[in-house]
Coordinates of C-alpha atoms and ligand atoms in Angstrom, one line a residue:
M1 CA 92.5 87.5 105.9
A2 CA 93.1 89.9 102.9
L3 CA 95.4 92.0 103.3
P4 CA 94.4 96.0 103.6
K5 CA 94.1 98.4 100.7
S6 CA 95.7 100.9 102.9
V7 CA 98.0 101.9 105.7
L8 CA 99.1 104.7 107.9
I9 CA 102.5 104.9 108.9
R10 CA 103.6 106.8 112.0
E11 CA 107.0 108.7 111.7
V12 CA 108.5 108.4 114.8
G13 CA 112.1 108.3 114.2
P14 CA 113.1 111.7 115.8
R15 CA 111.8 110.9 118.8
D16 CA 112.1 107.0 119.7
G17 CA 115.1 107.2 117.0
L18 CA 117.2 110.3 118.9
Q19 CA 116.0 110.1 122.2
N20 CA 118.9 106.7 122.7
E21 CA 121.3 108.6 120.2
S22 CA 124.3 109.7 121.0
V23 CA 125.6 112.3 118.7
W24 CA 123.6 115.4 119.8
L25 CA 121.9 117.0 117.1
D26 CA 121.3 121.0 117.3
T27 CA 118.2 122.4 117.0
N28 CA 118.2 123.1 113.6
E29 CA 119.6 120.0 112.1
K30 CA 116.8 118.2 114.7
R31 CA 114.2 120.7 112.2
T32 CA 116.0 119.6 108.8
W33 CA 115.2 116.2 109.6
I34 CA 111.8 116.3 110.2
D35 CA 111.2 118.8 107.6
L36 CA 113.2 116.4 105.4
L37 CA 110.4 114.0 106.3
A38 CA 107.8 115.9 105.3
A39 CA 108.3 116.3 102.5
A40 CA 108.4 113.1 101.9
Q41 CA 104.4 113.1 103.4
L42 CA 104.2 110.8 105.9
P43 CA 101.6 111.8 107.8
Y44 CA 102.4 111.2 111.5
I45 CA 105.5 112.6 112.8
E46 CA 106.5 112.7 116.6
V47 CA 108.9 115.3 117.1
T48 CA 110.0 114.7 120.1
S49 CA 109.4 114.1 123.5
F50 CA 108.3 116.5 126.9
V51 CA 110.1 114.5 129.3
H52 CA 112.2 115.4 131.8
P53 CA 116.2 116.7 129.9
A54 CA 117.9 115.1 132.3
W55 CA 116.2 111.8 131.8
V56 CA 116.6 112.3 128.1
P57 CA 119.4 114.5 127.3
A58 CA 119.4 114.2 123.7
L59 CA 116.1 116.3 123.3
K60 CA 116.5 118.7 125.0
D61 CA 115.6 121.0 123.2
A62 CA 111.7 120.2 123.3
R63 CA 109.9 122.9 124.0
E64 CA 112.5 125.3 121.2
L65 CA 111.6 122.9 118.4
A66 CA 108.4 122.1 118.9
Q67 CA 107.4 125.6 118.9
S68 CA 110.1 126.4 115.8
L69 CA 108.6 123.7 113.2
N70 CA 107.4 125.0 109.9
K71 CA 104.3 123.4 109.8
K72 CA 103.1 122.0 106.6
D73 CA 99.2 120.5 105.5
K74 CA 98.8 117.7 106.2
I75 CA 101.1 116.9 108.5
T76 CA 100.3 116.3 111.8
Y77 CA 102.9 116.3 114.6
A78 CA 102.7 114.2 117.9
A79 CA 105.2 114.7 120.9
L80 CA 105.3 111.9 124.3
I81 CA 104.3 113.2 127.0
P82 CA 104.5 111.7 131.0
N83 CA 102.3 113.5 132.6
E84 CA 101.7 117.4 133.1
K85 CA 104.1 119.1 133.1
G86 CA 105.0 117.9 129.3
L87 CA 101.2 118.6 128.7
A88 CA 101.9 122.4 129.8
H89 CA 104.8 122.5 126.8
F90 CA 102.9 120.5 124.4
F91 CA 99.9 122.9 124.8
E92 CA 102.6 125.7 124.5
A93 CA 104.0 124.8 121.6
N94 CA 100.6 124.2 119.5
L95 CA 100.9 120.5 119.0
D96 CA 98.2 118.0 117.0
I97 CA 98.8 114.8 119.0
G98 CA 99.4 113.7 122.2
A99 CA 101.4 110.4 122.8
M100 CA 100.9 109.0 127.0
F101 CA 103.3 106.2 127.1
V102 CA 102.6 103.2 130.2
S103 CA 104.4 99.7 130.1
S104 CA 102.3 96.6 130.7
S105 CA 105.4 95.4 132.7
E106 CA 105.9 96.9 136.6
T107 CA 109.5 97.3 135.8
H108 CA 110.0 98.5 133.5
N109 CA 107.1 100.8 134.0
K110 CA 109.1 101.8 136.9
K111 CA 112.7 102.1 135.3
N112 CA 111.0 104.2 132.1
M113 CA 108.4 106.5 134.5
N114 CA 109.9 106.7 138.6
Q115 CA 107.0 105.5 139.2
S116 CA 103.9 102.3 139.9
I117 CA 101.9 101.2 136.5
Q118 CA 98.2 102.4 139.2
E119 CA 100.7 105.9 139.9
T120 CA 100.8 106.1 135.8
L121 CA 97.0 105.5 134.7
P122 CA 95.5 107.8 136.2
V123 CA 97.7 111.0 135.2
I124 CA 97.1 109.4 131.4
K125 CA 93.1 109.7 132.4
Q126 CA 93.5 113.3 133.1
M127 CA 96.2 113.8 130.3
T128 CA 93.4 112.7 128.1
A129 CA 90.4 114.2 129.4
D130 CA 92.5 117.7 129.0
L131 CA 93.7 117.1 125.7
K132 CA 90.2 116.1 124.6
A133 CA 88.9 119.7 126.3
E134 CA 91.0 120.9 123.7
G135 CA 90.6 119.3 120.5
R136 CA 93.4 117.0 120.4
K137 CA 93.8 114.0 119.1
T138 CA 95.4 111.2 121.8
R139 CA 97.9 107.9 121.5
A140 CA 98.9 106.1 124.1
Y141 CA 102.0 103.3 124.1
L142 CA 101.9 100.6 126.0
S143 CA 104.5 98.6 125.3
T144 CA 106.6 95.3 126.5
V145 CA 103.5 93.9 125.0
F146 CA 105.8 91.2 123.4
G147 CA 108.6 90.7 126.4
C148 CA 109.9 92.7 129.2
P149 CA 113.9 93.1 129.2
Y150 CA 113.5 93.2 132.9
E151 CA 110.5 90.3 133.7
K152 CA 110.7 88.2 130.4
Q153 CA 107.0 87.3 129.5
V154 CA 104.6 89.6 129.9
P155 CA 100.5 87.2 130.6
M156 CA 98.3 88.9 128.3
D157 CA 95.5 89.7 130.7
Q158 CA 98.2 92.1 131.3
V159 CA 97.6 93.8 128.0
L160 CA 94.1 93.6 127.8
R161 CA 93.8 95.1 131.2
L162 CA 95.5 98.1 130.7
T163 CA 94.7 98.0 125.7
E164 CA 91.0 98.3 127.9
Y165 CA 91.2 100.8 130.4
L166 CA 93.5 103.1 128.2
L167 CA 90.7 102.5 125.6
S168 CA 88.2 103.4 128.2
C169 CA 90.1 106.7 129.0
G170 CA 88.7 107.6 125.4
I171 CA 92.2 107.6 124.1
D172 CA 91.7 107.3 119.9
E173 CA 95.0 104.9 119.3
I174 CA 96.7 102.2 121.5
S175 CA 100.1 101.7 120.0
L176 CA 101.5 98.5 121.5
G177 CA 104.8 98.1 121.8
D178 CA 107.9 95.5 121.2
T179 CA 109.7 97.3 122.9
I180 CA 112.7 95.3 123.1
G181 CA 112.1 93.5 120.0
E182 CA 111.0 90.5 121.5
A183 CA 107.7 89.7 118.6
H184 CA 108.4 87.4 115.9
P185 CA 105.3 85.9 114.0
L186 CA 103.7 83.8 116.3
Q187 CA 103.3 85.6 119.2
V188 CA 102.1 87.9 116.7
E189 CA 99.1 86.5 115.5
R190 CA 98.2 84.8 118.8
R191 CA 98.4 88.3 121.1
L192 CA 96.6 90.5 118.3
D193 CA 94.3 87.3 117.6
I194 CA 92.7 87.4 121.0
L195 CA 92.7 91.7 121.2
L196 CA 91.0 91.5 118.0
E197 CA 88.1 89.4 119.6
R198 CA 87.7 92.5 122.0
F199 CA 88.5 95.9 120.6
P200 CA 89.1 97.6 116.8
A201 CA 91.3 97.4 114.4
D202 CA 91.5 100.6 113.6
K203 CA 92.4 101.5 117.4
I204 CA 95.5 99.5 117.4
A205 CA 98.5 100.4 116.4
L206 CA 102.2 98.1 116.1
H207 CA 105.5 99.4 117.2
F208 CA 107.7 97.7 116.5
H209 CA 112.0 97.6 117.5
D210 CA 114.1 95.7 115.6
T211 CA 116.6 94.6 117.2
K212 CA 116.1 90.5 116.4
G213 CA 115.3 91.2 112.6
M214 CA 111.4 90.5 112.6
G215 CA 110.2 93.7 112.4
L216 CA 109.3 93.4 108.6
A217 CA 108.3 89.7 109.9
N218 CA 105.4 91.1 112.6
I219 CA 104.7 93.1 110.4
Y220 CA 103.2 91.0 107.7
T221 CA 102.0 89.0 110.1
A222 CA 99.5 91.8 111.3
L223 CA 98.6 93.2 108.1
K224 CA 96.5 89.7 107.7
T225 CA 95.1 90.3 111.0
G226 CA 93.5 93.0 109.9
I227 CA 96.4 96.0 111.4
T228 CA 96.1 99.4 109.2
I229 CA 98.8 101.6 111.7
F230 CA 101.9 100.8 111.5
D231 CA 105.1 103.0 113.5
A232 CA 108.4 103.5 112.2
S233 CA 111.8 105.2 111.8
S234 CA 113.3 107.0 109.7
G235 CA 116.7 104.3 108.9
G236 CA 116.1 102.5 111.5
L237 CA 117.2 104.6 114.0
G238 CA 115.5 104.0 117.9
G239 CA 115.5 102.6 121.1
C240 CA 114.0 102.9 124.4
P241 CA 117.7 104.2 127.3
Y242 CA 115.7 102.8 129.7
A243 CA 115.2 99.2 128.2
P244 CA 118.6 97.5 128.4
G245 CA 119.3 94.9 124.6
S246 CA 116.4 97.0 122.7
S247 CA 117.9 99.0 120.0
G248 CA 115.8 100.8 116.4
N249 CA 112.6 101.0 114.7
V250 CA 111.8 99.3 111.7
A251 CA 113.0 101.5 109.6
T252 CA 110.3 103.2 107.6
E253 CA 111.9 102.8 104.0
D254 CA 111.5 98.9 104.5
V255 CA 108.3 98.8 106.1
V256 CA 106.9 101.0 102.6
H257 CA 108.9 99.6 100.2
M258 CA 107.4 95.9 101.4
L259 CA 104.0 97.5 101.4
H260 CA 104.0 98.9 98.4
K261 CA 105.4 95.4 97.0
L262 CA 102.2 93.9 98.1
G263 CA 100.0 96.4 96.8
I264 CA 98.9 98.8 99.8
E265 CA 99.0 102.7 99.5
T266 CA 100.8 104.8 102.1
N267 CA 101.1 107.6 100.1
V268 CA 104.3 108.3 101.2
D269 CA 106.8 109.5 98.6
F270 CA 109.8 106.5 98.6
P271 CA 112.1 108.4 97.0
R272 CA 112.3 111.5 100.2
L273 CA 112.4 109.0 102.1
I274 CA 114.9 107.0 101.6
R275 CA 116.3 111.1 101.4
A276 CA 115.5 112.0 104.5
A277 CA 117.1 108.3 105.4
E278 CA 120.6 109.5 103.7
W279 CA 120.4 112.6 105.9
I280 CA 119.9 110.8 109.3
E281 CA 122.8 108.7 108.3
A282 CA 124.9 111.5 106.8
K283 CA 124.8 113.0 110.4
V284 CA 125.3 110.3 113.5
D285 CA 127.8 108.9 111.2
R286 CA 126.9 105.2 111.3
T287 CA 126.2 103.0 108.8
L288 CA 121.9 102.6 110.0
P289 CA 120.5 99.4 109.9
S290 CA 118.2 100.3 107.8
H291 CA 117.8 98.0 104.0
C292 CA 116.7 100.3 102.1
L293 CA 118.4 102.7 102.5
H294 CA 121.7 101.3 101.3
A295 CA 120.0 99.8 98.6
F296 CA 118.4 103.0 96.5
H297 CA 120.4 105.9 96.1
S298 CA 117.7 109.3 96.2
H299 CA 120.1 111.5 93.7
Y300 CA 118.8 108.6 91.0
L301 CA 115.2 108.5 92.4
I302 CA 114.0 112.0 92.6
K303 CA 113.4 112.5 89.0
D304 CA 111.7 116.1 89.7
E305 CA 113.6 118.3 89.9
Ligands
LIG1 P1 110.0 112.0 138.2 O1 112.0 112.1 138.7 O2 110.2 111.1 139.3 O3 109.6 113.7 138.2 O4 110.6 111.5 137.0 P2 108.9 114.4 139.4 O5 107.5 114.3 139.1 O6 108.5 113.6 141.1 O7 110.0 115.8 139.7 C1 111.4 115.4 139.7 C2 111.7 117.4 138.8 O8 111.5 116.9 137.4 C3 110.5 118.4 139.2 O9 111.6 119.9 139.6 C4 110.2 118.4 138.1 O10 108.9 119.8 137.9 C5 110.6 118.4 137.1 P3 111.9 120.1 140.3 O11 110.4 120.6 141.4 O12 112.7 119.2 141.0 O13 112.7 121.6 140.2 N1 110.0 117.3 136.1 C6 110.0 118.0 134.9 N2 110.4 118.2 133.7 C7 110.2 118.5 132.2 N3 109.6 118.1 132.1 C8 108.5 116.9 132.5 C9 108.6 117.0 133.8 N4 107.8 115.9 135.0 C10 108.5 116.2 136.0 N5 108.1 116.0 131.7 C11 109.7 111.3 134.4 C12 109.7 111.2 136.1 C13 108.2 110.5 134.0 C14 109.4 113.5 134.5 C15 110.5 110.8 134.2 O14 111.4 109.1 134.8 C16 111.3 110.8 132.7 O15 111.3 111.8 132.1 N6 110.8 109.9 131.7 C17 110.6 109.6 130.8 C18 111.9 108.3 130.2 C19 111.1 108.2 128.6 O16 111.4 109.3 128.1 N7 111.6 106.9 128.6 C20 111.9 106.3 126.4 C21 110.7 106.7 125.8 S1 109.2 105.6 126.6 C22 109.8 104.9 125.4 O17 110.5 104.9 124.5 C23 109.3 103.2 124.7 C24 108.1 103.8 123.2 O18 108.8 103.7 122.0 C25 107.0 102.3 123.3 C26 107.9 101.1 123.3 O19 108.7 100.9 122.5 O20 107.5 100.0 123.7 C27 107.4 104.8 123.7
LIG2 MG1 110.4 102.1 121.1

């Protein structure tokens, strides 16, 4: 299939990136990074997570942050929500998109959510109805689609069954998670060929962690199957605290750079994207895995200031 003309980037750095971070960023600092990401015109920013603060201490200021965003037009602000209590916090903050999550492997779901997949599904169904009733867009992550840190192989039948269930709830977009960076291009092609026989490409996003450096190759493979929505994290920060071996998401700068070189539009302002990544790298005070962050300097790229 020919490459698409345009792609949507879902920026998950402030949520997936920070949830695994040992350096504490206070609420003002988180908001500053989100503002820099918004200045780069990323159309979707997942700003935080309304999970239990003891489970993800790095995001314990989720309510305060979400209620004090400097919201910009044309940017949708999303948050991760595990259950009705998290949903109440989401509504309180008046965000745009609720992102729910379930794993395709039983052990990861149990470790991550303290419940079985069968217990999680009706909660997602109810939250989707509640979100839609309030006019909100909905997204759901299906984790460990390409491999599980505990169970290793994840049967394709299970991925199909859960994708079908989530779409039947009326969820707008399902993000298939390569939670620990196990996916490789051949597997991505095979799994997507099967999925796209049954489900429309515009309902499917891909969420690659870049543990083994396969992120860009996997995205290129997925582009050729017709997928046009990809998650990424500024600087390549990230990882699931309940998935041993997981590291950061594929870096947003690297994804956008590759897409632009392929002639694919993203509407993202690349120089300002580099600036946001430079900012978070300085804040966490270590070298982040992004390539483009180190190949470019925003100071030389940004001409109009
Ligand atoms: P639990 O302990 O089973 O919760 O945790 P519970 O329902 O038994 O309630 C226990 C207490 O927690 C109660 O308080 C609740 O009110 C409270 P008490 O009565 O004892 O005072 N509680 C909450 N408090 C604040 N916010 C809430 C909330 N819910 C209950 N939302 C729970 C269950 C789901 C909350 C917990 O397991 C949890 O927070 N898990 C989240 C783990 C997590 O954030 N993982 C990383 C995100 S997923 C990911 O990274 C993968 C992804 O990126 C895709 C990919 O890469 O594949 C999305
Ligand atoms: Mg993730």
